[in-house]
XYZ file of C-alpha atoms in Angstrom:
407
model
C 233.174 89.525 -50.577
C 233.826 92.468 -52.860
C 237.242 93.238 -52.114
C 240.283 92.585 -54.590
C 242.738 89.477 -53.598
C 245.771 88.073 -54.955
C 247.506 84.818 -54.833
C 250.762 83.650 -54.955
C 252.916 80.775 -53.917
C 256.453 82.331 -53.445
C 256.564 82.015 -49.594
C 259.130 84.639 -49.579
C 256.073 87.073 -50.450
C 253.139 86.085 -48.423
C 255.443 86.889 -45.472
C 255.976 90.833 -46.568
C 252.549 90.904 -47.140
C 251.414 93.598 -44.419
C 247.844 93.444 -45.798
C 245.447 90.370 -44.175
C 247.184 87.220 -44.761
C 245.007 83.570 -46.223
C 246.751 80.584 -46.261
C 246.451 77.651 -48.348
C 248.401 75.084 -47.501
C 249.378 72.082 -45.689
C 251.350 74.014 -43.056
C 251.552 77.134 -41.362
C 254.146 80.009 -42.167
C 253.647 82.914 -40.206
C 251.523 83.634 -36.933
C 249.586 86.651 -38.565
C 247.931 84.467 -40.637
C 244.291 82.962 -40.741
C 245.408 79.485 -41.601
C 243.158 76.676 -44.009
C 244.648 73.404 -43.485
C 244.199 72.440 -47.530
C 242.837 69.144 -49.225
C 243.301 67.556 -52.357
C 240.582 68.639 -53.817
C 241.990 71.779 -55.900
C 245.087 70.409 -56.784
C 243.375 66.900 -58.089
C 243.443 67.099 -62.053
C 241.068 64.058 -62.535
C 238.270 63.079 -61.824
C 236.901 60.755 -59.246
C 234.201 59.938 -56.705
C 234.897 62.051 -52.917
C 234.786 60.602 -49.219
C 232.212 63.312 -48.104
C 230.573 63.276 -45.158
C 228.805 66.419 -43.810
C 229.149 67.991 -40.189
C 227.305 70.276 -38.517
C 228.419 73.639 -37.300
C 226.561 76.745 -35.778
C 223.655 76.493 -38.325
C 224.800 75.101 -41.115
C 226.304 72.285 -42.454
C 229.595 71.311 -44.451
C 232.209 69.469 -45.253
C 235.934 68.388 -45.857
C 236.686 68.552 -42.784
C 240.219 70.137 -40.815
C 241.898 69.879 -38.197
C 244.873 72.068 -36.478
C 243.282 75.198 -38.948
C 241.707 78.518 -38.210
C 238.902 77.072 -40.025
C 236.561 73.735 -39.373
C 236.568 73.140 -42.764
C 237.910 73.008 -46.189
C 235.398 75.683 -47.311
C 237.939 76.393 -50.937
C 237.115 72.742 -51.429
C 233.909 72.405 -50.364
C 232.596 75.412 -52.726
C 234.359 74.741 -55.519
C 232.853 70.367 -55.636
C 229.322 72.602 -55.538
C 229.839 75.611 -57.330
C 231.137 73.518 -60.548
C 228.682 70.337 -60.011
C 231.192 67.982 -59.289
C 229.106 65.602 -58.444
C 227.102 65.410 -61.841
C 229.939 64.716 -63.626
C 229.947 61.160 -61.624
C 228.357 58.023 -62.518
C 224.329 58.592 -61.482
C 221.029 58.087 -62.099
C 218.648 60.423 -64.799
C 214.905 61.692 -63.734
C 212.858 60.807 -67.011
C 213.424 63.519 -68.975
C 217.682 62.334 -68.850
C 218.522 65.503 -66.684
C 220.216 64.797 -63.635
C 218.309 63.681 -60.827
C 218.040 65.949 -57.890
C 217.797 63.019 -55.127
C 221.383 62.562 -56.311
C 222.800 65.824 -55.131
C 224.631 66.358 -51.396
C 222.491 69.139 -51.299
C 219.374 67.150 -50.913
C 220.056 64.010 -48.835
C 221.885 66.269 -46.618
C 218.670 68.537 -46.411
C 220.319 71.853 -47.254
C 218.479 72.564 -51.279
C 216.547 74.959 -49.704
C 219.748 77.595 -48.513
C 222.628 79.750 -50.667
C 225.138 77.536 -48.025
C 227.936 78.578 -50.294
C 226.930 82.283 -49.139
C 226.065 81.649 -45.579
C 230.115 79.816 -45.637
C 231.160 82.801 -47.122
C 228.730 85.926 -44.280
C 230.592 83.594 -41.880
C 233.963 83.330 -43.149
C 233.842 87.025 -43.394
C 233.592 87.034 -39.929
C 236.438 85.655 -39.033
C 238.721 87.213 -41.194
C 237.317 91.128 -39.580
C 237.987 89.425 -36.132
C 241.148 89.012 -36.747
C 241.917 92.155 -38.863
C 239.390 94.961 -37.835
C 240.522 96.718 -40.772
C 238.960 93.902 -42.990
C 236.001 95.772 -45.170
C 234.084 93.769 -46.422
C 231.683 95.470 -49.782
C 229.562 92.514 -50.052
C 226.732 93.178 -53.511
C 223.388 94.206 -52.627
C 220.477 92.362 -53.148
C 218.366 91.793 -56.288
C 215.362 90.294 -57.366
C 215.312 89.208 -61.168
C 211.979 88.473 -61.845
C 211.855 85.615 -65.579
C 209.798 84.190 -67.911
C 209.987 80.937 -69.797
C 207.126 82.181 -73.008
C 207.089 78.499 -73.751
C 203.472 78.852 -74.990
C 202.554 82.374 -75.048
C 198.565 81.736 -76.665
C 195.948 78.888 -75.378
C 193.639 79.137 -79.034
C 195.080 82.828 -80.539
C 197.740 81.955 -83.156
C 196.964 78.361 -83.926
C 195.849 77.706 -87.569
C 192.242 76.601 -88.200
C 194.402 72.530 -88.936
C 195.081 72.893 -84.595
C 192.500 74.665 -83.454
C 189.203 72.458 -84.337
C 191.489 69.945 -83.658
C 192.206 71.093 -80.395
C 187.740 71.695 -80.299
C 187.011 67.935 -81.207
C 189.646 66.675 -78.071
C 188.301 69.551 -75.828
C 185.065 70.842 -76.745
C 185.547 74.906 -75.376
C 182.749 77.697 -75.352
C 186.258 79.980 -73.681
C 188.213 78.807 -77.344
C 185.335 79.821 -79.538
C 184.744 83.297 -77.829
C 189.235 83.628 -77.556
C 188.520 82.965 -81.143
C 185.672 85.826 -82.436
C 188.025 88.044 -80.581
C 184.948 87.905 -78.349
C 187.239 86.869 -75.344
C 190.904 87.510 -73.844
C 193.178 84.242 -74.564
C 193.914 83.181 -71.141
C 197.693 82.468 -72.088
C 198.187 86.205 -73.368
C 199.464 87.708 -70.489
C 201.441 89.918 -71.755
C 199.786 92.999 -71.045
C 199.729 92.338 -67.061
C 203.202 91.549 -66.559
C 204.141 94.775 -68.475
C 201.689 96.406 -65.142
C 202.931 94.995 -62.747
C 206.940 95.750 -63.725
C 206.390 99.370 -63.539
C 204.246 98.888 -60.738
C 207.155 97.455 -58.874
C 209.578 98.686 -61.235
C 210.738 95.688 -62.167
C 213.332 94.011 -64.647
C 212.329 90.898 -66.234
C 213.945 89.223 -68.399
C 211.787 86.425 -70.659
C 212.922 84.084 -72.914
C 211.325 82.433 -75.784
C 210.786 78.750 -77.341
C 211.695 79.000 -81.136
C 211.124 75.737 -82.326
C 211.237 75.050 -85.763
C 208.775 72.335 -85.494
C 206.786 71.133 -82.866
C 206.976 68.242 -80.768
C 205.606 66.386 -78.178
C 207.039 68.860 -75.193
C 207.601 71.973 -77.420
C 204.220 73.141 -77.996
C 205.102 77.365 -78.539
C 203.760 79.212 -81.618
C 206.440 78.722 -84.646
C 208.438 81.392 -85.482
C 208.337 82.281 -88.607
C 204.454 83.268 -88.170
C 203.717 87.317 -87.748
C 202.133 86.955 -84.625
C 204.926 85.651 -82.784
C 207.913 87.693 -84.216
C 205.390 90.730 -83.102
C 205.815 89.183 -80.170
C 209.731 88.456 -79.699
C 210.329 92.233 -81.348
C 207.431 93.864 -78.393
C 209.335 92.716 -75.681
C 212.414 92.157 -76.508
C 212.243 96.365 -77.060
C 211.473 96.551 -73.705
C 213.336 93.909 -71.748
C 216.139 91.186 -71.638
C 215.126 88.645 -73.468
C 216.759 84.786 -74.551
C 216.360 81.993 -76.486
C 214.681 79.334 -74.367
C 216.845 75.999 -76.475
C 213.782 74.047 -77.065
C 213.472 70.065 -76.288
C 214.845 68.914 -80.058
C 217.547 70.858 -80.105
C 219.221 69.514 -76.564
C 220.362 66.130 -78.454
C 221.577 68.447 -82.276
C 223.590 71.256 -82.360
C 222.788 72.242 -85.504
C 218.966 73.032 -84.516
C 220.683 75.362 -81.596
C 222.235 77.064 -83.258
C 219.650 77.824 -85.942
C 217.122 78.844 -82.604
C 219.620 81.285 -81.824
C 220.705 83.044 -85.601
C 216.179 82.695 -85.705
C 215.981 84.802 -82.117
C 218.484 87.042 -83.157
C 217.150 87.755 -86.851
C 213.958 88.901 -84.919
C 215.582 91.585 -82.763
C 216.760 92.419 -84.552
C 215.496 96.014 -84.701
C 215.528 97.029 -81.345
C 219.700 96.796 -82.147
C 219.577 93.702 -79.387
C 221.564 90.403 -80.091
C 220.595 88.082 -76.904
C 224.064 86.136 -75.633
C 221.683 84.644 -73.038
C 219.403 81.186 -72.787
C 218.051 78.830 -70.343
C 217.041 75.093 -71.531
C 213.379 74.104 -71.846
C 212.394 71.980 -69.170
C 216.267 72.623 -67.823
C 216.985 70.041 -69.929
C 220.818 69.690 -69.994
C 223.579 67.687 -68.713
C 227.088 68.393 -67.881
C 229.495 69.110 -69.822
C 228.477 68.535 -72.853
C 224.938 70.642 -72.170
C 227.118 73.995 -71.655
C 229.682 73.403 -74.121
C 227.357 73.722 -76.744
C 225.702 77.093 -75.081
C 229.296 78.498 -75.435
C 230.185 77.051 -79.036
C 227.035 79.035 -80.136
C 228.019 82.614 -78.671
C 226.293 81.566 -75.721
C 227.687 83.787 -72.645
C 225.280 84.270 -69.991
C 222.532 80.585 -69.411
C 219.598 81.012 -66.036
C 219.448 76.491 -66.634
C 221.147 76.324 -63.056
C 218.401 74.872 -60.876
C 215.997 71.847 -61.431
C 212.888 71.071 -62.712
C 211.834 68.933 -60.546
C 212.369 70.983 -57.196
C 212.909 74.065 -55.591
C 216.405 75.130 -54.383
C 220.022 75.853 -54.804
C 221.022 73.183 -57.414
C 224.572 75.142 -57.211
C 224.233 76.122 -53.636
C 224.738 79.916 -54.520
C 222.263 82.496 -54.990
C 224.844 84.674 -57.333
C 225.688 84.463 -60.946
C 229.044 82.466 -60.765
C 231.363 81.529 -63.709
C 231.631 78.005 -65.232
C 234.664 76.025 -64.727
C 234.788 72.830 -66.997
C 235.677 69.479 -65.175
C 237.007 67.508 -68.197
C 239.249 70.889 -68.821
C 240.478 71.595 -66.108
C 239.567 75.262 -67.688
C 237.274 78.565 -65.869
C 235.396 79.570 -68.840
C 233.526 82.471 -69.705
C 229.725 81.627 -69.294
C 228.266 82.806 -66.708
C 226.329 80.932 -64.580
C 222.793 82.815 -62.578
C 221.168 79.841 -60.817
C 217.712 80.566 -60.127
C 216.068 78.443 -56.829
C 212.177 79.373 -57.779
C 209.887 77.538 -60.220
C 206.201 77.817 -60.435
C 206.392 74.783 -62.268
C 208.209 72.872 -60.192
C 205.460 73.812 -56.908
C 202.289 72.866 -58.821
C 203.598 69.660 -61.441
C 205.776 68.252 -59.450
C 205.894 69.681 -55.094
C 202.070 69.803 -55.357
C 201.212 72.696 -53.519
C 198.673 74.906 -53.538
C 198.939 78.515 -54.455
C 198.724 79.285 -50.192
C 201.471 76.941 -49.982
C 203.293 78.025 -52.887
C 203.260 81.603 -51.628
C 204.649 80.154 -48.348
C 207.670 78.608 -50.010
C 208.213 81.192 -52.359
C 208.966 84.275 -49.464
C 211.161 81.348 -47.875
C 213.128 81.930 -50.953
C 213.108 85.226 -51.147
C 214.235 86.034 -47.754
C 217.200 83.688 -47.345
C 218.207 85.372 -50.631
C 218.186 88.727 -48.925
C 219.487 87.673 -46.052
C 222.633 86.704 -47.477
C 222.627 89.726 -50.541
C 222.457 86.952 -53.299
C 220.283 87.673 -56.005
C 217.326 86.181 -56.451
C 216.043 84.223 -59.960
C 212.287 83.749 -60.210
C 211.121 81.308 -63.147
C 207.388 81.725 -63.646
C 205.528 81.442 -67.184
C 202.665 83.381 -69.155
C 200.110 80.093 -68.988
C 200.160 79.880 -65.637
C 200.067 82.849 -64.640
C 197.268 83.677 -66.000
C 193.539 82.932 -66.377
C 193.323 78.885 -67.319
C 190.394 77.592 -65.136
C 193.420 74.215 -63.847
C 195.932 77.206 -62.934
C 193.440 78.906 -60.960
C 194.527 81.015 -58.165
C 198.665 81.032 -59.595
C 197.589 84.310 -61.011
C 196.864 85.849 -57.845
C 199.412 84.327 -55.373
C 202.431 86.087 -57.501
C 201.170 88.902 -57.594
C 200.191 89.187 -54.141
C 204.451 87.642 -53.358
C 204.685 90.980 -55.686
C 202.764 93.270 -53.284
C 204.075 91.579 -50.653
C 208.059 91.490 -51.080
C 206.821 96.584 -51.648
C 205.328 95.880 -47.608
């Protein structure tokens, strides 16, 4: 809500306070308070299965219902449950990539994955406070749109070396490959100049994440970081925009590789007087708490992985950045989480949407984030909005969205 607060457990201090008072406990204290009867969750120190029963209030879902209270549910415990990703610490099934499966989540089961539910709760709660205390001055943050890009495969044919191009041509003969290698046609994945133009046209401040695996693998297929072409690309983009590391699939099991990739990235961008402390996991491959603990250990302060790599929506039920609270240690960390809600790869590969359908989905997430004064973070890939025939129409869809967003 953008207001300063003070927290006290001293009843006399609470009673004597002349401003707005919210009593979060098991009993009422004074008449001129907003009383929210607390459930047990925030006073526990262990991690255990919680009794979650959703109900509908107004037009949205809620849980941790309470009685004899000025609010119908324990908003603090419910928000904490979703933000801390409490359910991801409990026993659950993994998807084919070893990630927390979205079908385990209460947001999916109760059909509110498409909503930043916590932001909706907060707006409703703020209205209730203002109704009781007309002097209450809400200072919501302003809506922000942050386009981000994962550079998994910088180029389709260029800079891949003789053996990789020969092997690729023998597996799938392509006239386009020959034209690109002969410099008669632009590489279909080379969309960087096009993106530059869009950013200038619409006054956007994007964030780029670079995959810098030291060797190629089944899921790591980018141009290797020791090549001059890759180094030039990283330095060029980092000199103009915010850039971060896109930790490889291989580094997900090896913190020494993660350190190496972060070190390599920061060494490349030294000339820009910049050291990156941002990341987003390749394939959104991470599990809690280990995934975030590793990032903290290598100096990452801002992570952009909070979303699903299998479906679009609000994994933490919020459109606002927040600090990660590690349930395993019962401590708030300094790792700031920037949740995304839309990735075009989910629309294409997982949800099987056409570009026209994906545009409508993208517009939904834009509108709902704007309505709650949230931060709308999208994930696109340079190779999917280029000229490759497999992704025909997706680049045009993105441009159409940017145009409609400014109308």
